[in-house]
Structure formats: C-alpha cells, structure tokens
GROMACS .gro file of C-alpha atoms in nm:
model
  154
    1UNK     CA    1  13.522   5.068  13.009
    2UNK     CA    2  13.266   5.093  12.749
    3UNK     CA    3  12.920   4.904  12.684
    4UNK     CA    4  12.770   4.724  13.031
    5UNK     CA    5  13.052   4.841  13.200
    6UNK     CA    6  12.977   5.247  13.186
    7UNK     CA    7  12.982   5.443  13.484
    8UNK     CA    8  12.957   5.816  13.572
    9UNK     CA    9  13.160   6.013  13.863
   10UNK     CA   10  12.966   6.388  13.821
   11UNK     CA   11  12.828   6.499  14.118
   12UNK     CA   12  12.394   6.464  14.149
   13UNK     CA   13  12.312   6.791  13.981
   14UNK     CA   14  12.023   6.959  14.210
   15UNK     CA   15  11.767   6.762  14.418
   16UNK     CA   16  11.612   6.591  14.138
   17UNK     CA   17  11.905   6.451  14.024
   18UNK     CA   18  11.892   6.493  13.705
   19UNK     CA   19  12.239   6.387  13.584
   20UNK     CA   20  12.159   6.048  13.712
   21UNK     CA   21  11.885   6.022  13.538
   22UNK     CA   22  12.021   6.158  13.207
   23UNK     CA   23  12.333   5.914  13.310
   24UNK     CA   24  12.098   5.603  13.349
   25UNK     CA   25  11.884   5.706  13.051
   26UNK     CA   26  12.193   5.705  12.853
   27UNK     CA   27  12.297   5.367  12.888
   28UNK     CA   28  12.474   5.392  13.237
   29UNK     CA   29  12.504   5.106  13.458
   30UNK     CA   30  12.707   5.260  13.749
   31UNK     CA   31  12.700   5.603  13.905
   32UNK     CA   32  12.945   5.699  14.157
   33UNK     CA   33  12.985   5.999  14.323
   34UNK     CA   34  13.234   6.252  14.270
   35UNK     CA   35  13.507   6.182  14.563
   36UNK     CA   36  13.404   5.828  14.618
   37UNK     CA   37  13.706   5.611  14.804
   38UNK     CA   38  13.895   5.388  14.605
   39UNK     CA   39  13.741   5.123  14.733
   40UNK     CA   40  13.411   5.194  14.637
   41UNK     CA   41  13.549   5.261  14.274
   42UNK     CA   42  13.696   4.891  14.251
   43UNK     CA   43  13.419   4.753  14.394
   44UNK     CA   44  13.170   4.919  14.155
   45UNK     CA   45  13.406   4.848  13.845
   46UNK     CA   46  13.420   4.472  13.924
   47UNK     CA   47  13.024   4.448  13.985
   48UNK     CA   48  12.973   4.638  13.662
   49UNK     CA   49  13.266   4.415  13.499
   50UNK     CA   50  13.032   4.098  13.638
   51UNK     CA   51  12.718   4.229  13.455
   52UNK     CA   52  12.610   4.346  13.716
   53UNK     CA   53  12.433   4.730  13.760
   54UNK     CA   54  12.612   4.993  14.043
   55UNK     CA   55  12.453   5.306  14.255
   56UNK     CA   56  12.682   5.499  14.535
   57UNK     CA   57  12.505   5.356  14.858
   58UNK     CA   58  12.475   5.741  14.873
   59UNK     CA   59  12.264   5.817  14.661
   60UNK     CA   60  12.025   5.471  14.676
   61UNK     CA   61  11.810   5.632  14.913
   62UNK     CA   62  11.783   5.936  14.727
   63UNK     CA   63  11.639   5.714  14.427
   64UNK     CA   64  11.433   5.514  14.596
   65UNK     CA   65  11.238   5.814  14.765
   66UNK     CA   66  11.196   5.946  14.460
   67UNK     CA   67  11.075   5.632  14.290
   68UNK     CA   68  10.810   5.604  14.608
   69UNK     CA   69  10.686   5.918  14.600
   70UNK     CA   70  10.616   5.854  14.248
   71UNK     CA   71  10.620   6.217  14.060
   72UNK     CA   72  10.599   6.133  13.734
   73UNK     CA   73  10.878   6.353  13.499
   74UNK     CA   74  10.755   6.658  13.319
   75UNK     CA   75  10.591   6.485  12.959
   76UNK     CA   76  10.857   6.490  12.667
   77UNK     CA   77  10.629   6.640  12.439
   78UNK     CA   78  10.625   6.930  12.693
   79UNK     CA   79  10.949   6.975  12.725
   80UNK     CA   80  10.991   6.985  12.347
   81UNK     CA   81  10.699   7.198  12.322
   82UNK     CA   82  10.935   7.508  12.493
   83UNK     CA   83  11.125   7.538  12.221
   84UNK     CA   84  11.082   7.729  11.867
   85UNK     CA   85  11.085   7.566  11.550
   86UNK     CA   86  11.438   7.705  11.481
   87UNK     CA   87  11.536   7.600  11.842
   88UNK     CA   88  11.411   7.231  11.738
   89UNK     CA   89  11.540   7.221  11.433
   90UNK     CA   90  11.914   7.353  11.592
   91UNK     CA   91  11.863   7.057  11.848
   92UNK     CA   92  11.808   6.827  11.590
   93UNK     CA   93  12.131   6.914  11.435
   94UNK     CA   94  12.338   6.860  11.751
   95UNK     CA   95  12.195   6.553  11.764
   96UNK     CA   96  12.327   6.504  11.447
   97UNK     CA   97  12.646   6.568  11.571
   98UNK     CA   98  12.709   6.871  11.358
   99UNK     CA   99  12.933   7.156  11.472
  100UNK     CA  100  12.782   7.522  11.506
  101UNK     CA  101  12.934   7.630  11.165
  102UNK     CA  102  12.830   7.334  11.047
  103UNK     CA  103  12.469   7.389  11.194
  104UNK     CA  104  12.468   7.749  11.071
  105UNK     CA  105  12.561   7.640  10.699
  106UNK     CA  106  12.256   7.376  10.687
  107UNK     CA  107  12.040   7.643  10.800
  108UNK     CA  108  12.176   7.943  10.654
  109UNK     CA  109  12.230   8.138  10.978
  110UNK     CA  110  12.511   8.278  11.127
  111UNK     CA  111  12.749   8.111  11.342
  112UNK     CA  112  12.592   8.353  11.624
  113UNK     CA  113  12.276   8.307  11.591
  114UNK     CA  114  12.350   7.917  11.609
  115UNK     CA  115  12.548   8.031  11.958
  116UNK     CA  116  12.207   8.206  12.077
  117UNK     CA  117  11.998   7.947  11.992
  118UNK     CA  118  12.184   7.719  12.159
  119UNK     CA  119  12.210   7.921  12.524
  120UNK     CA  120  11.799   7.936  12.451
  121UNK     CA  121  11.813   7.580  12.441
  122UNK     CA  122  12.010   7.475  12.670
  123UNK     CA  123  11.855   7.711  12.959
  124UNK     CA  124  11.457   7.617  12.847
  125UNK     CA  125  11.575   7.248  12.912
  126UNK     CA  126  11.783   7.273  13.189
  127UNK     CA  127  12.097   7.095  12.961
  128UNK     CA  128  12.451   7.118  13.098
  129UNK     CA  129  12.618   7.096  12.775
  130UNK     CA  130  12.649   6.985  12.440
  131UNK     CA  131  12.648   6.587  12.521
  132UNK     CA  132  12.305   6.633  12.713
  133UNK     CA  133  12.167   6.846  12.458
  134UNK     CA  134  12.242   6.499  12.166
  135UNK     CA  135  12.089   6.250  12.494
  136UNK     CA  136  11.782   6.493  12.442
  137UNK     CA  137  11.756   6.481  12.073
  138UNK     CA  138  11.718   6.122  12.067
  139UNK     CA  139  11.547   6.058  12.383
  140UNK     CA  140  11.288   6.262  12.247
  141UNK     CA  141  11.333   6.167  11.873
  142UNK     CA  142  11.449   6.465  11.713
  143UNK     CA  143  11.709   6.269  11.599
  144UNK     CA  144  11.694   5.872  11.521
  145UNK     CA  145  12.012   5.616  11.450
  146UNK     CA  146  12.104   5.631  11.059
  147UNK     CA  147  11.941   5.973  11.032
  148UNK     CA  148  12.160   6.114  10.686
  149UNK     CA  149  12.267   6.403  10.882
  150UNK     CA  150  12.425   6.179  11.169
  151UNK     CA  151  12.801   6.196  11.128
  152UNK     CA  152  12.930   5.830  11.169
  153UNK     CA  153  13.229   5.737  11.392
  154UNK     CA  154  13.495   5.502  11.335
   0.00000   0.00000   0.00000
C-alpha cells in the first residue's frame, strides 16, 4: 500500500507526537496506533483505499488540542542551526542516501567519525533513525529531488 494509501502503526513518540508529525509530513495519510483491533485496521485501509485521509480516533483529540492551542514548531532554520558544518554536510549525505563508508569516502573521514557525527545528529534533533534523519534533509532542504549525489531507485 504505497502512494495515497500510506499508513503508519508506531506508537506517538512523547507528548508532542512527533512521529505523527514526521509520519504526516512525509506523505502519510493514515496513522494507526500500535495494537489497534483489526477492525480499525480494515476500516482505515478501505478509507485510505477510497482517497480518503485516516487518524486512530485515539489520537484525534490529541491533534486537535494541539492544533488549538496553537504552539507554533521550533523554526527549521533553528533546528538546522544546532548542527556543525560537518554535522550538515553528513546530513546532507544521508539524505542522499549514501551509506556511512560511503559518506566517509566523499568527505575523507573515517567510517567512525561518520558514526559520531551521526549519534551528534541524531540526538541535537531528536531523530529516531536513519529514515527520519533523510525526512529532515529534505524537509529542510539539505537535500532536493535530482540532487547528483541522490542514489536513484528502481
């Protein structure tokens, strides 16, 4: 289930909820809790099927307080502004989708250096892993679509 139809079952990730947000920002159209019934699964795969969009009843009134009490997110350009050059330019090349030895042969470091910046990066931006880290890069354009260093899939 690919395209309209994507959906996420990880659990909310602290109060802000910030894999649902990086879910939705990524293209999601569904999120479903981790546990959900069966039934709630079917019935979320055939509304997202129909076109239509999907959030676990649970969680709805979670989003909607949070949409009322109107905090705005912490500026892109200061998140980004937490990290080092190198630490960019590392982030950059995940987005990329190159591999650490990879990363540490463009930039002529060693693969453990790559490994530290990476831990730096990932705990100055609050990322759970690797696929967060290339949501990041592009949200915040540190990596665009047809950039030369992008590794193309088939």
């Amino acid at each position: 289930m690919r395209d309209s139809a994507t959906m996420s079952r990880r659990p909310l990730a602290g109060e802000g909820g910030r894999s649902l947000a990086g879910a939705l920002r990524a293209g999601a159209a569904g999120f479903l809790l981790k546990g959900a019934p069966a039934e709630e699964l079917q019935r979320a795969v055939r509304a997202l099927a129909a076109g239509s969009a999907w959030l676990d009843p649970v969680i709805t009134g979670r989003v909607l307080s949070t949409y009322r009490q109107g905090r705005p997110p912490m500026r892109p350009d200061a998140q980004v502004a937490l990290l080092t050059p190198r630490e960019k330019d590392v982030l950059a090349l995940i987005g990329a989708g190159m591999s650490n030895a990879e990363i540490a042969a463009d930039l002529f470091l060693g693969e453990g250096t790559i490994k530290t910046h990476i831990s730096h990066i990932f705990t100055k931006l609050d990322l759970r892993d690797r696929a967060a880290a290339v949501v990041f890069a592009f949200d915040h354009e540190l990596v665009r679509p047809g950039d030369p260093r992008r590794k193309e899939t088939t």
